Coordinates of C-alpha atoms in Angstrom, one line a residue:
X1 CA 161.6 -112.4 142.6
X2 CA 164.0 -111.5 139.0
X3 CA 167.2 -110.3 139.2
X4 CA 166.2 -106.6 138.6
X5 CA 164.7 -106.8 141.9
X6 CA 167.4 -108.2 143.8
X7 CA 169.7 -105.9 142.8
X8 CA 167.7 -102.8 143.3
X9 CA 166.6 -104.5 146.6
X10 CA 170.1 -104.9 147.5
X11 CA 171.1 -101.5 146.4
X12 CA 168.8 -100.2 148.8
X13 CA 170.1 -101.9 151.6
X14 CA 173.9 -101.0 151.2
X15 CA 172.3 -97.4 150.3
X16 CA 170.6 -97.3 154.0
X17 CA 173.3 -98.9 155.9
X18 CA 176.0 -96.3 156.5
X19 CA 177.0 -97.1 159.9
X20 CA 176.9 -100.9 159.5
X21 CA 179.8 -101.1 156.6
X22 CA 182.1 -97.6 157.9
X23 CA 184.8 -99.5 159.7
X24 CA 186.5 -97.0 161.2
X25 CA 183.8 -96.8 163.1
X26 CA 185.0 -98.8 166.0
X27 CA 188.9 -100.6 165.3
X28 CA 187.5 -104.2 166.9
X29 CA 190.2 -106.2 167.4
X30 CA 188.9 -109.6 169.0
X31 CA 192.1 -111.6 170.0
X32 CA 195.8 -110.9 169.0
X33 CA 195.8 -112.6 165.8
X34 CA 194.7 -111.4 162.4
X35 CA 190.8 -111.5 162.2
X36 CA 189.2 -114.7 161.5
X37 CA 185.9 -114.1 159.3
X38 CA 183.8 -117.2 158.0
X39 CA 184.1 -118.1 154.3
X40 CA 181.5 -116.7 151.8
X41 CA 179.7 -119.1 150.6
X42 CA 178.8 -116.7 147.1
X43 CA 180.9 -117.0 144.2
X44 CA 183.8 -113.4 144.9
X45 CA 186.0 -112.5 142.4
X46 CA 188.6 -112.1 145.3
X47 CA 189.5 -115.6 146.9
X48 CA 187.8 -116.1 149.9
X49 CA 190.1 -116.2 152.7
X50 CA 190.0 -117.5 156.3
X51 CA 192.7 -115.1 157.4
X52 CA 193.3 -112.5 156.2
X53 CA 196.2 -109.8 157.5
X54 CA 195.2 -106.1 158.7
X55 CA 198.3 -104.6 157.1
X56 CA 198.1 -102.9 153.4
X57 CA 196.5 -100.3 151.6
X58 CA 193.4 -101.5 149.6
X59 CA 192.2 -98.3 148.2
X60 CA 193.1 -94.8 148.3
X61 CA 189.9 -92.7 147.0
X62 CA 190.8 -88.8 147.2
X63 CA 192.2 -88.3 150.3
X64 CA 190.7 -91.5 152.1
X65 CA 192.6 -94.7 152.7
X66 CA 190.7 -97.8 153.0
X67 CA 192.7 -100.7 154.6
X68 CA 192.4 -104.3 154.4
X69 CA 191.8 -104.2 157.9
X70 CA 188.9 -102.1 157.4
X71 CA 187.0 -104.7 155.4
X72 CA 187.5 -106.9 158.2
X73 CA 186.1 -105.0 160.6
X74 CA 183.1 -104.4 158.0
X75 CA 182.4 -108.0 158.5
X76 CA 182.5 -108.0 162.2
X77 CA 180.3 -105.1 162.7
X78 CA 177.7 -106.8 160.6
X79 CA 178.2 -109.5 162.3
X80 CA 178.2 -108.1 165.2
X81 CA 174.5 -106.0 164.6
X82 CA 172.9 -109.8 163.6
X83 CA 173.1 -109.3 160.3
X84 CA 174.1 -112.4 157.9
X85 CA 177.7 -112.1 156.0
X86 CA 176.6 -115.1 154.0
X87 CA 176.3 -113.9 150.9
X88 CA 178.2 -110.6 151.1
X89 CA 181.8 -111.0 149.6
X90 CA 184.9 -108.5 150.2
X91 CA 184.4 -107.1 146.5
X92 CA 180.6 -105.8 147.5
X93 CA 182.3 -104.3 151.0
X94 CA 185.0 -102.7 149.1
X95 CA 182.6 -101.4 146.4
X96 CA 180.5 -99.5 149.6
X97 CA 183.5 -98.4 151.3
X98 CA 184.9 -96.8 148.6
X99 CA 181.7 -94.9 147.6
X100 CA 181.4 -93.7 151.5
X101 CA 184.8 -92.2 150.7
X102 CA 183.6 -90.4 146.9
X103 CA 180.8 -88.8 149.0
X104 CA 183.2 -88.0 152.0
X105 CA 185.7 -86.6 149.8
X106 CA 183.7 -84.8 147.4
X107 CA 181.3 -83.1 150.4
X108 CA 184.7 -81.5 151.0
X109 CA 184.8 -80.5 147.3
X110 CA 181.9 -78.8 148.0
X111 CA 182.2 -76.9 151.1
X112 CA 179.5 -79.5 153.0
X113 CA 180.2 -78.3 156.7
X114 CA 180.1 -80.5 160.4
X115 CA 180.0 -78.6 163.1
X116 CA 183.0 -80.1 165.2
X117 CA 180.6 -79.5 168.0
X118 CA 177.6 -81.5 166.2
X119 CA 180.8 -84.7 165.9
X120 CA 181.7 -84.4 169.8
X121 CA 177.8 -84.2 170.3
X122 CA 177.9 -87.8 169.1
X123 CA 181.0 -89.3 170.1
X124 CA 179.7 -88.5 174.0
X125 CA 176.4 -90.7 173.6
X126 CA 178.5 -93.6 171.8
X127 CA 181.0 -93.3 174.5
X128 CA 178.6 -93.1 177.0
X129 CA 176.6 -96.1 175.9
X130 CA 180.1 -97.6 175.8
X131 CA 180.9 -96.9 179.2
X132 CA 177.5 -98.1 180.4
X133 CA 178.1 -101.2 178.6
X134 CA 181.1 -102.2 179.6
X135 CA 181.8 -100.4 183.4
X136 CA 185.0 -97.7 182.5
X137 CA 186.7 -95.6 180.3
X138 CA 189.7 -98.0 180.5
X139 CA 187.7 -101.0 179.8
X140 CA 186.4 -99.6 176.5
X141 CA 189.4 -98.2 175.5
X142 CA 191.4 -101.8 176.1
X143 CA 188.3 -103.3 174.2
X144 CA 188.6 -101.8 171.4
X145 CA 192.5 -102.2 171.5
X146 CA 193.3 -98.2 172.3
X147 CA 196.0 -96.8 174.8
X148 CA 193.4 -94.5 176.0
X149 CA 189.9 -93.1 175.7
X150 CA 191.6 -90.0 174.4
X151 CA 192.9 -92.2 171.2
X152 CA 189.5 -94.1 170.5
X153 CA 187.8 -90.5 170.4
X154 CA 190.6 -89.4 168.5
X155 CA 189.1 -91.9 165.5
X156 CA 185.7 -92.0 166.7
X157 CA 185.7 -88.3 165.5
X158 CA 187.6 -89.5 161.6
X159 CA 185.1 -91.6 161.5
X160 CA 181.9 -90.4 162.6
X161 CA 182.6 -87.1 160.3
X162 CA 183.2 -89.1 157.3
X163 CA 179.9 -90.9 158.0
X164 CA 178.1 -87.3 158.3
X165 CA 180.0 -86.1 155.4
X166 CA 178.9 -88.7 153.2
X167 CA 175.3 -88.6 154.4
X168 CA 175.2 -85.5 153.5
X169 CA 176.7 -85.8 150.4
X170 CA 174.0 -88.7 149.8
X171 CA 171.4 -86.5 150.4
X172 CA 171.6 -83.7 148.2
X173 CA 172.4 -85.9 145.0
X174 CA 169.2 -87.0 145.6
X175 CA 167.2 -84.1 147.2
X176 CA 165.9 -83.6 143.8
X177 CA 164.6 -87.0 142.6
X178 CA 161.2 -87.4 142.4
X179 CA 158.8 -89.5 140.2
X180 CA 155.7 -89.4 138.5
X181 CA 152.7 -91.3 138.5
X182 CA 153.5 -92.6 134.9
X183 CA 157.0 -93.6 135.8
X184 CA 155.5 -95.6 138.7
X185 CA 153.3 -97.1 136.6
X186 CA 156.1 -98.3 134.0
X187 CA 158.2 -99.4 136.9
X188 CA 155.2 -102.0 138.4
X189 CA 154.4 -103.5 134.9
X190 CA 158.0 -103.8 133.7
X191 CA 158.0 -106.4 136.4
X192 CA 156.8 -109.9 135.3
X193 CA 153.6 -110.9 137.4
X194 CA 155.0 -113.9 138.6
X195 CA 157.7 -112.4 139.7
X196 CA 156.7 -109.3 141.6
X197 CA 157.3 -108.9 145.1
X198 CA 154.6 -110.3 148.2
X199 CA 153.4 -108.1 150.5
X200 CA 153.1 -109.3 154.5
X201 CA 150.0 -109.4 156.4
X202 CA 149.4 -105.9 158.0
X203 CA 146.8 -104.3 160.3
X204 CA 145.6 -101.1 161.5
X205 CA 145.1 -100.1 165.1
X206 CA 143.7 -97.6 167.3
X207 CA 144.1 -97.2 170.8
X208 CA 142.2 -95.5 174.0
X209 CA 144.9 -94.7 177.0
X210 CA 143.2 -93.7 180.4
X211 CA 145.9 -92.7 182.6
X212 CA 145.1 -92.8 186.4
X213 CA 144.6 -89.4 187.6
X214 CA 147.2 -87.8 190.2
X215 CA 145.8 -86.1 192.8
X216 CA 147.4 -82.4 194.0
X217 CA 148.6 -84.1 197.2
X218 CA 150.6 -86.5 195.3
X219 CA 151.7 -83.8 193.3
X220 CA 152.8 -81.8 196.4
X221 CA 154.5 -84.9 198.0
X222 CA 157.0 -84.8 195.0
X223 CA 157.8 -81.5 194.6
X224 CA 158.3 -81.9 198.4
X225 CA 161.1 -84.2 198.0
X226 CA 162.3 -83.1 194.6
X227 CA 163.2 -79.4 196.6
X228 CA 164.7 -81.4 199.6
X229 CA 167.3 -82.8 197.3
X230 CA 167.8 -79.4 195.6
X231 CA 168.6 -78.2 198.9
X232 CA 171.4 -80.4 200.0
X233 CA 173.2 -79.9 197.3
X234 CA 172.9 -76.1 197.2
X235 CA 173.6 -75.8 201.1
X236 CA 175.4 -78.8 201.8
X237 CA 177.4 -79.3 198.8
X238 CA 175.7 -82.8 197.4
X239 CA 176.9 -84.3 194.6
X240 CA 173.9 -83.8 192.2
X241 CA 175.4 -86.9 190.2
X242 CA 174.9 -89.2 193.4
X243 CA 171.5 -87.9 194.0
X244 CA 170.9 -88.6 190.6
X245 CA 172.2 -92.3 190.7
X246 CA 170.2 -93.2 193.9
X247 CA 166.9 -91.5 193.2
X248 CA 165.8 -90.4 189.6
X249 CA 163.8 -92.7 187.6
X250 CA 164.7 -91.9 184.5
X251 CA 166.2 -95.1 183.0
X252 CA 168.3 -93.8 180.5
X253 CA 170.5 -91.3 182.6
X254 CA 170.4 -92.4 186.4
X255 CA 173.0 -95.3 185.6
X256 CA 175.1 -92.0 184.2
X257 CA 174.3 -89.7 187.4
X258 CA 171.4 -87.8 185.2
X259 CA 173.8 -87.2 182.5
X260 CA 172.6 -85.7 179.1
X261 CA 174.9 -84.1 176.6
X262 CA 174.8 -82.0 174.0
X263 CA 171.1 -80.9 174.2
X264 CA 170.1 -78.6 171.4
X265 CA 167.2 -75.9 171.0
X266 CA 165.7 -77.9 168.1
X267 CA 166.5 -81.3 169.6
X268 CA 163.0 -83.4 170.5
X269 CA 163.5 -82.5 173.9
X270 CA 160.2 -81.4 176.0
X271 CA 159.8 -77.6 175.5
X272 CA 159.8 -77.2 179.4
X273 CA 163.2 -79.0 179.4
X274 CA 164.8 -76.9 176.9
X275 CA 163.3 -73.9 178.9
X276 CA 165.4 -74.9 181.4
X277 CA 168.8 -76.1 180.1
X278 CA 168.8 -72.7 178.1
X279 CA 167.4 -70.3 180.5
X280 CA 170.2 -71.3 183.6
X281 CA 173.7 -70.4 183.8
X282 CA 176.4 -73.2 184.2
X283 CA 176.0 -74.3 187.7
X284 CA 173.0 -73.5 188.2
X285 CA 170.1 -76.0 189.5
X286 CA 166.2 -75.1 188.6
X287 CA 163.9 -75.3 190.6
X288 CA 161.1 -78.4 190.1
X289 CA 159.2 -78.3 186.8
X290 CA 157.1 -80.6 184.9
X291 CA 157.0 -82.2 181.9
X292 CA 155.1 -84.7 180.5
X293 CA 157.1 -87.0 181.7
X294 CA 157.0 -86.5 185.5
X295 CA 159.0 -83.9 187.6
X296 CA 162.1 -82.7 186.9
X297 CA 165.5 -81.1 188.9
X298 CA 167.6 -79.9 186.2
X299 CA 171.7 -78.8 186.8
X300 CA 173.8 -77.4 183.9
X301 CA 176.7 -78.5 183.9
X302 CA 178.7 -77.1 180.7
X303 CA 177.4 -74.7 178.1
X304 CA 179.1 -75.3 174.8
X305 CA 178.0 -72.6 172.4
X306 CA 174.5 -73.3 171.2
X307 CA 174.5 -76.5 173.0
X308 CA 174.6 -77.4 176.6
X309 CA 175.0 -80.8 178.5
X310 CA 172.8 -81.1 181.6
X311 CA 172.5 -83.4 184.5
X312 CA 168.1 -84.2 185.9
X313 CA 166.6 -85.8 188.5
X314 CA 163.5 -87.6 187.0
X315 CA 160.6 -88.6 189.6
X316 CA 157.0 -89.6 189.5
X317 CA 153.8 -88.5 192.0
X318 CA 152.7 -91.8 193.4
X319 CA 149.2 -93.1 192.0
X320 CA 146.9 -93.7 194.9
X321 CA 144.5 -96.9 194.8
X322 CA 142.0 -94.8 194.7
X323 CA 142.8 -93.6 191.2
X324 CA 143.7 -96.6 189.4
X325 CA 140.4 -98.2 190.7
X326 CA 138.6 -95.2 189.0
X327 CA 140.3 -95.7 185.8
X328 CA 139.8 -99.3 185.6
X329 CA 136.0 -98.2 186.0
X330 CA 136.2 -95.6 183.3
X331 CA 138.3 -97.6 180.8
X332 CA 136.0 -101.0 181.0
X333 CA 132.9 -98.7 181.2
X334 CA 133.9 -97.6 177.8
X335 CA 134.4 -101.0 176.5
X336 CA 131.4 -102.1 177.2
X337 CA 129.6 -99.3 175.4
X338 CA 131.8 -99.5 172.4
X339 CA 130.6 -103.5 172.2
X340 CA 126.8 -102.3 172.8
X341 CA 127.1 -100.0 169.8
X342 CA 126.7 -96.9 172.3
X343 CA 129.8 -95.3 170.6
X344 CA 131.7 -95.9 168.1
X345 CA 135.8 -96.5 168.8
X346 CA 137.0 -93.1 167.2
X347 CA 134.2 -91.2 168.7
X348 CA 135.2 -92.8 172.7
X349 CA 138.9 -92.3 171.8
X350 CA 138.4 -88.6 171.0
X351 CA 136.5 -87.6 174.2
X352 CA 138.3 -90.1 176.6
X353 CA 141.7 -91.0 175.6
X354 CA 144.7 -89.8 177.2
X355 CA 146.7 -89.8 174.2
X356 CA 147.3 -86.1 172.8
X357 CA 149.0 -87.9 170.0
X358 CA 146.0 -90.1 168.7
X359 CA 142.7 -88.8 170.1
X360 CA 141.6 -86.7 167.6
X361 CA 142.3 -89.1 165.0
X362 CA 140.0 -91.4 166.8
X363 CA 142.5 -93.0 168.3
X364 CA 144.5 -94.1 165.4
X365 CA 148.0 -95.1 166.1
X366 CA 151.0 -94.4 163.5
X367 CA 153.7 -96.6 162.4
X368 CA 156.8 -94.5 163.5
X369 CA 158.8 -96.8 160.9
X370 CA 156.8 -96.0 158.0
X371 CA 155.2 -92.8 159.5
X372 CA 151.7 -94.4 157.8
X373 CA 148.7 -96.4 159.4
X374 CA 149.8 -99.5 158.5
X375 CA 151.6 -102.1 160.7
X376 CA 153.6 -105.2 159.5
X377 CA 152.0 -108.1 162.2
X378 CA 155.6 -109.7 162.0
X379 CA 157.7 -107.1 162.9
X380 CA 155.5 -105.0 165.6
X381 CA 156.5 -104.4 169.0
X382 CA 156.1 -107.6 171.2
X383 CA 153.6 -105.8 173.8
X384 CA 151.2 -104.5 170.6
X385 CA 151.5 -107.3 168.9
X386 CA 150.1 -110.0 171.8
X387 CA 147.3 -107.1 172.4
X388 CA 145.9 -107.5 168.5
X389 CA 147.0 -110.7 166.7
X390 CA 143.9 -112.7 167.1
X391 CA 141.4 -109.4 167.0
X392 CA 139.0 -109.4 164.5
X393 CA 138.2 -106.3 162.7
X394 CA 136.1 -104.0 164.7
X395 CA 136.8 -106.0 167.6
X396 CA 137.9 -104.7 171.3
X397 CA 140.8 -105.9 172.9
X398 CA 140.4 -106.9 176.8
X399 CA 141.9 -104.2 179.1
X400 CA 145.7 -103.6 179.9
X401 CA 148.4 -101.9 181.4
X402 CA 150.9 -100.1 179.2
X403 CA 154.0 -99.1 180.6
X404 CA 156.4 -96.5 178.6
X405 CA 160.4 -96.3 179.0
X406 CA 159.4 -94.0 182.6
X407 CA 157.6 -96.9 183.9
X408 CA 154.7 -94.4 184.0
X409 CA 151.0 -96.8 183.9
X410 CA 148.3 -96.3 181.9
X411 CA 145.3 -98.3 181.0
X412 CA 144.8 -99.2 177.4
X413 CA 142.0 -100.8 175.2
X414 CA 142.4 -101.4 171.5
X415 CA 141.1 -102.4 168.2
X416 CA 141.8 -103.6 164.5
X417 CA 140.3 -101.1 162.6
X418 CA 141.3 -102.7 159.2
X419 CA 143.1 -105.6 158.4
X420 CA 145.1 -106.3 155.0
X421 CA 146.1 -109.7 154.2
X422 CA 149.0 -111.1 152.6
X423 CA 148.9 -110.2 148.8
X424 CA 151.0 -110.2 146.1
X425 CA 151.2 -106.5 145.0
X426 CA 148.7 -104.6 143.4
X427 CA 149.1 -101.3 141.8
X428 CA 146.3 -100.0 142.8
X429 CA 145.8 -101.0 146.8
X430 CA 150.0 -100.6 147.2
X431 CA 150.5 -97.7 145.1
X432 CA 151.9 -96.0 147.7
X433 CA 154.7 -98.6 148.6
X434 CA 155.6 -99.1 144.7
X435 CA 156.0 -95.5 144.6
X436 CA 158.9 -96.0 147.3
X437 CA 160.1 -98.9 145.3
X438 CA 160.0 -96.8 141.9
X439 CA 161.7 -93.8 143.8
X440 CA 164.2 -95.6 145.2
X441 CA 165.2 -97.2 142.0
X442 CA 165.7 -94.0 140.5
X443 CA 167.7 -93.0 143.1
X444 CA 169.7 -95.7 142.8
X445 CA 170.1 -94.2 138.8
X446 CA 170.8 -90.8 139.9
X447 CA 173.6 -92.1 142.6
X448 CA 175.2 -94.3 140.1
X449 CA 175.9 -91.7 137.4
X450 CA 177.1 -89.3 140.0
X451 CA 179.3 -91.9 141.1
X452 CA 180.9 -92.8 137.7
X453 CA 181.0 -88.8 136.8
X454 CA 182.8 -87.9 140.1
X455 CA 185.3 -91.2 139.8
X456 CA 186.6 -89.7 136.0
X457 CA 187.8 -86.4 138.4
X458 CA 189.0 -87.9 141.7
X459 CA 192.0 -89.9 142.3
X460 CA 191.3 -93.8 142.6
X461 CA 194.4 -96.4 143.4
X462 CA 192.8 -100.1 143.9
X463 CA 195.7 -102.5 144.6
X464 CA 195.8 -105.5 142.7
X465 CA 194.4 -107.6 145.0
X466 CA 190.6 -106.1 143.8
X467 CA 191.7 -105.9 140.3
X468 CA 189.3 -108.3 139.5
X469 CA 186.3 -107.1 141.2
X470 CA 183.4 -106.6 139.2
X471 CA 181.9 -102.9 141.1
X472 CA 178.8 -101.4 140.1
X473 CA 180.9 -98.4 139.7
X474 CA 183.5 -97.5 137.3
X475 CA 186.2 -97.8 140.0
X476 CA 189.0 -99.7 138.5
X477 CA 188.4 -96.9 135.3
X478 CA 188.6 -99.7 132.3

């Protein structure tokens, strides 16, 4: 791949890695010594180092200060996320950090606002995850070298607000950028044929899902258990949190006593869940209610303006062996009918699949990352990949049991509707992919132009240690 595309792809990665290189987001120090970071192998205009003192100011961008230690911590964060730092120089990280601060500074100048409640909700989720990993608030504070959790929360607030402001500002800069078909064509054919990107093997997949039927008796039993828990809490003062730890089947919250913070009306929760969350008063407990995930009790712990903090208990009705056997027979019969040519896979999915999201489209799966129907075989979910890796086009997989994140089981069959072999980029076949690359290149040009204009009007001070860096932007105002 030529130098132009390498620069494009690197720039794209750096643009998208907002949280990776935002150094203030952790304050991680692994020992009492200065951070030790491996030497880089790429030529850098700042001397490679083994130990770098965590004092001193590297740069000032508007009202924001970038410390030497911030760059060290950026390396640590990249390593902690499994990213290679072999080819990332200090100059490149410094440039990215200055870009982030310029965005945040300009966002304030343009009166772009981020509600404190939104930032606090993000922090609550981060702290819950950290506490879940380390065990207690005290251990989290100690790990991040803070005296207490309040100090860590203050640091996280500033870091998250800076990241959010930068993100909103960047979105504003590129929101109206579009590419015409002629620009896409010019972009593609400007790349020498021998240097055009190679796209990996991809497949399109369809599924049929059959859920074992749940009887009315099983539903009555689970509602009875939830009502008994509700009565014990209301009548006897039992702890909702303790009940959630003991009985809730939601792996995302049961260890936290069923707690979810910062639930909003427009957040992607089930409608029934949000209806309960915003109809109850603080301290009230709902009656048992059903969502697509199961049966719930919900307790409103705190109302904070347009957000609520809730606790919930999730339970599933027991599925009888008879229901499982009936579901197994149904999906095996469908598989036999498809293989015998009596019905197409798509028609069988439309008439019989229990998956609401895919059945009307003949069972066609949508890639949750790219939002199209193609899946890269090397990046697929392992469970999915295992079932389809050796299938030919039109071949139907064996029946298998799949479990969602809540533990609910379904029976499935899959088919490969289309296979795309690894190939060098083709303008006609890969137009949408090429369009995305062309759009990203144009966005980068717009961003660079905007950046250099704002640099001229913003106070910038860079430590002499970085005066020899070859930044992408005119940060040194030469």
